């Protein structure tokens, strides 16, 4: 089983591991694109205004700090991807609170989508950076046009049941044939349903948490639904490749 998580705009600072080594990352066949994009964001960081425009940043001190992160991409210390990304989903996953056995499963089962790296394994060592799925770097087309020809074949070659929890923009960077997706909806008293960003991220974090805690073998959508249902989530199988999690 493989669960692909979305990245987050917010990332933890620092790290104690050596600077980025592309050869150490999972799916080394992606390293050509990783190198091109990495060099591009470093070069772009020399022009603050161009960086702000390409990365969708404002004029605050925090925006300047994001550009500085990109400038140091090849020199900055690294930490594991699962502790680099932060925010609602990662709070719900609560990787630090997992048992040792579940952390081992997380290393085996979790990958994280990335505009810069394509995907990384949970334990891959990466620096802090700023690049979103919708960013447009000078000299490149859309990031989808850059990633899709290499990322989709790389992911399709993984012979596992795949649950793709990435948001739409990141799924488009490298769609996975036959992957199951999960939609989280909030149901009102009148029965109406809507997607709320906060709850979507929170419950996807809970989904990932249950899938690194379970001892079950998950090979299809029915087994997936059973694991989540046993964990107390209200799950509907929408199609052979989609489940819907319903929250109040």
Coordinates of C-alpha atoms in Angstrom, one line a residue:
X1 CA 0.0 0.0 0.0
X2 CA 1.2 3.5 -0.9
X3 CA -0.4 6.7 0.4
X4 CA 0.5 9.9 -1.4
X5 CA 0.0 13.0 0.7
X6 CA -0.3 16.6 -0.5
X7 CA 2.5 18.9 0.5
X8 CA 2.0 22.1 2.5
X9 CA 3.0 25.7 1.9
X10 CA 4.2 25.9 5.5
X11 CA 7.4 24.1 6.3
X12 CA 9.5 23.8 9.4
X13 CA 12.8 25.6 9.5
X14 CA 16.3 24.2 9.8
X15 CA 17.4 20.6 10.2
X16 CA 20.4 18.6 11.4
X17 CA 21.2 16.5 8.3
X18 CA 23.6 17.3 5.5
X19 CA 22.5 19.5 2.5
X20 CA 20.3 18.1 -0.2
X21 CA 21.6 15.0 -2.0
X22 CA 19.3 14.2 -5.0
X23 CA 20.8 10.7 -5.3
X24 CA 19.5 9.9 -1.8
X25 CA 15.8 10.6 -2.7
X26 CA 13.3 8.0 -3.7
X27 CA 12.6 7.5 -7.5
X28 CA 16.0 8.7 -8.8
X29 CA 14.7 8.7 -12.3
X30 CA 13.1 12.0 -11.4
X31 CA 16.5 13.6 -10.6
X32 CA 16.9 15.3 -14.0
X33 CA 13.8 17.4 -13.5
X34 CA 14.6 17.9 -9.8
X35 CA 17.9 19.3 -10.7
X36 CA 16.5 21.6 -13.4
X37 CA 13.8 23.0 -11.1
X38 CA 16.2 23.3 -8.2
X39 CA 18.7 25.3 -10.2
X40 CA 15.8 27.4 -11.5
X41 CA 14.4 28.4 -8.1
X42 CA 18.0 29.2 -6.9
X43 CA 18.6 31.4 -9.9
X44 CA 15.2 33.1 -9.6
X45 CA 16.0 34.0 -6.0
X46 CA 18.5 36.5 -7.1
X47 CA 15.6 38.7 -8.3
X48 CA 13.3 39.4 -5.5
X49 CA 10.5 41.0 -7.6
X50 CA 10.6 38.1 -10.1
X51 CA 10.5 35.6 -7.3
X52 CA 7.5 37.2 -5.7
X53 CA 5.6 37.2 -9.0
X54 CA 6.5 33.6 -9.9
X55 CA 5.9 32.2 -6.4
X56 CA 2.8 34.2 -5.6
X57 CA 4.4 36.0 -2.7
X58 CA 3.6 39.4 -1.2
X59 CA 5.9 42.0 0.1
X60 CA 6.1 41.0 3.7
X61 CA 9.3 40.0 5.6
X62 CA 7.9 36.4 5.5
X63 CA 7.9 36.5 1.7
X64 CA 11.5 37.6 1.7
X65 CA 12.3 34.7 4.0
X66 CA 10.7 32.3 1.5
X67 CA 13.0 33.6 -1.3
X68 CA 16.0 33.3 1.0
X69 CA 15.1 29.7 1.6
X70 CA 15.2 29.0 -2.2
X71 CA 18.5 30.8 -2.5
X72 CA 20.0 28.3 0.0
X73 CA 18.4 25.2 -1.5
X74 CA 21.6 23.4 -2.2
X75 CA 23.4 24.5 1.0
X76 CA 20.7 24.4 3.7
X77 CA 20.5 21.6 6.2
X78 CA 17.8 19.0 5.7
X79 CA 15.3 17.0 7.7
X80 CA 12.9 14.2 6.8
X81 CA 10.0 15.2 4.6
X82 CA 7.4 14.0 7.1
X83 CA 8.8 16.5 9.6
X84 CA 9.5 19.2 7.1
X85 CA 5.9 19.7 6.0
X86 CA 3.6 21.3 8.6
X87 CA 0.0 22.4 8.9
X88 CA -3.5 21.0 9.4
X89 CA -3.0 17.6 7.7
X90 CA 0.3 17.0 9.3
X91 CA -1.0 18.0 12.7
X92 CA -3.8 15.4 12.3
X93 CA -1.3 12.7 11.2
X94 CA 0.8 13.5 14.3
X95 CA 3.9 11.7 13.1
X96 CA 5.8 12.5 16.3
X97 CA 3.0 10.8 18.4
X98 CA 3.1 7.5 16.4
X99 CA 4.6 4.4 17.9
X100 CA 7.9 3.1 16.6
X101 CA 6.1 0.4 14.6
X102 CA 3.8 2.9 13.0
X103 CA 6.7 5.2 12.1
X104 CA 8.3 2.2 10.4
X105 CA 5.1 1.7 8.4
X106 CA 5.0 5.4 7.6
X107 CA 8.5 5.1 6.1
X108 CA 7.2 2.3 3.9
X109 CA 3.7 3.5 3.1
X110 CA 3.8 7.3 2.9
X111 CA 5.0 9.6 0.1
X112 CA 4.4 13.3 -0.3
X113 CA 3.7 15.2 -3.5
X114 CA 6.0 18.1 -4.3
X115 CA 6.2 20.8 -7.0
X116 CA 10.0 20.8 -6.6
X117 CA 10.7 17.1 -6.2
X118 CA 7.7 15.4 -7.8
X119 CA 7.2 13.1 -4.9
X120 CA 9.4 12.2 -1.9
X121 CA 9.3 9.4 0.6
X122 CA 8.4 10.2 4.2
X123 CA 12.0 9.7 5.3
X124 CA 13.7 11.5 2.4
X125 CA 15.9 14.3 3.6
X126 CA 14.9 17.7 2.1
X127 CA 15.5 21.4 2.8
X128 CA 12.8 24.0 3.3
X129 CA 11.8 25.6 0.0
X130 CA 9.0 27.5 -1.7
X131 CA 7.4 26.3 -4.9
X132 CA 3.7 25.5 -5.4
X133 CA 2.0 23.3 -7.9
X134 CA 0.6 26.4 -9.7
X135 CA 3.8 28.3 -9.7
X136 CA 5.2 29.4 -13.1
X137 CA 8.9 29.6 -13.4
X138 CA 10.5 31.8 -16.1
X139 CA 11.6 29.6 -19.0
X140 CA 9.3 26.8 -18.1
X141 CA 5.7 26.0 -19.1
X142 CA 3.3 24.8 -16.4
X143 CA 4.8 22.5 -13.8
X144 CA 2.4 19.9 -15.0
X145 CA 3.9 20.0 -18.4
X146 CA 7.4 19.5 -16.9
X147 CA 6.4 16.8 -14.4
X148 CA 3.7 14.7 -16.0
X149 CA 5.9 13.0 -18.7
X150 CA 8.3 11.6 -16.0
X151 CA 6.3 11.5 -12.8
X152 CA 3.3 9.5 -14.0
X153 CA 5.5 6.7 -15.5
X154 CA 7.5 6.6 -12.3
X155 CA 4.5 6.3 -10.1
X156 CA 2.7 3.9 -12.4
X157 CA 5.7 1.6 -12.1
X158 CA 5.2 1.1 -8.4
X159 CA 3.3 -2.2 -8.0
X160 CA 1.2 -1.2 -5.0
X161 CA -2.4 -0.3 -4.1
X162 CA -2.2 3.6 -4.2
X163 CA -4.4 6.0 -2.3
X164 CA -3.8 9.5 -3.8
X165 CA -4.7 12.2 -1.2
X166 CA -3.0 15.0 -3.2
X167 CA -5.1 18.0 -4.1
X168 CA -6.1 18.4 -7.7
X169 CA -3.2 20.7 -8.8
X170 CA -0.7 18.1 -7.4
X171 CA -2.5 15.1 -8.9
X172 CA -2.2 16.8 -12.3
X173 CA 1.6 16.9 -11.9
X174 CA 1.6 13.2 -12.1
X175 CA -1.6 11.2 -12.3
X176 CA -1.4 7.6 -11.1
X177 CA -3.4 5.1 -13.1
X178 CA -5.9 3.2 -11.0
X179 CA -5.2 5.1 -7.9
X180 CA -8.0 5.5 -5.3
X181 CA -8.9 9.1 -4.2
X182 CA -10.7 10.3 -1.1
X183 CA -13.1 13.2 -0.9
X184 CA -14.0 14.7 2.5
X185 CA -17.3 16.4 2.7
X186 CA -19.2 18.1 5.5
X187 CA -22.9 17.3 5.8
X188 CA -25.3 19.8 7.1
X189 CA -28.5 19.2 9.1
X190 CA -30.5 19.5 5.8
X191 CA -28.4 16.7 4.2
X192 CA -26.5 19.1 1.9
X193 CA -22.8 18.4 1.5
X194 CA -19.8 20.7 0.8
X195 CA -16.0 20.5 0.8
X196 CA -14.4 22.6 3.5
X197 CA -10.7 23.1 3.2
X198 CA -9.8 22.8 6.9
X199 CA -11.8 19.6 7.4
X200 CA -10.6 18.1 4.2
X201 CA -7.0 18.5 5.3
X202 CA -7.7 17.4 8.8
X203 CA -9.5 14.2 7.8
X204 CA -7.0 13.3 5.2
X205 CA -4.4 13.5 7.9
X206 CA -6.5 11.1 10.0
X207 CA -6.9 8.8 7.0
X208 CA -3.1 8.6 6.6
X209 CA -2.7 8.1 10.4
X210 CA -5.0 5.1 10.4
X211 CA -3.3 3.6 7.4
X212 CA 0.1 3.6 9.1
X213 CA -1.4 2.2 12.3
X214 CA -3.4 -0.7 10.8
X215 CA -2.1 -4.2 10.7
X216 CA -4.5 -5.0 7.8
X217 CA -3.3 -5.5 4.3
X218 CA -5.1 -2.9 2.1
X219 CA -5.2 -3.9 -1.5
X220 CA -8.5 -2.5 -2.7
X221 CA -11.1 0.2 -2.0
X222 CA -13.2 -2.2 0.1
X223 CA -10.3 -2.9 2.5
X224 CA -9.6 0.8 2.7
X225 CA -13.2 1.6 3.6
X226 CA -13.1 -1.1 6.2
X227 CA -10.0 0.3 7.9
X228 CA -11.4 3.8 8.0
X229 CA -14.8 2.6 9.2
X230 CA -13.3 0.6 12.0
X231 CA -11.5 3.8 13.1
X232 CA -14.8 5.6 13.4
X233 CA -15.0 7.5 10.2
X234 CA -18.2 7.5 8.1
X235 CA -17.1 6.2 4.7
X236 CA -18.9 5.7 1.5
X237 CA -17.5 3.9 -1.5
X238 CA -18.4 6.2 -4.3
X239 CA -16.8 4.2 -7.1
X240 CA -14.1 1.5 -7.5
X241 CA -11.5 4.3 -7.3
X242 CA -13.1 6.8 -4.9
X243 CA -14.2 6.9 -1.3
X244 CA -16.1 9.8 0.4
X245 CA -15.6 10.6 4.1
X246 CA -18.6 12.3 5.5
X247 CA -18.2 14.6 8.5
X248 CA -20.8 16.6 10.5

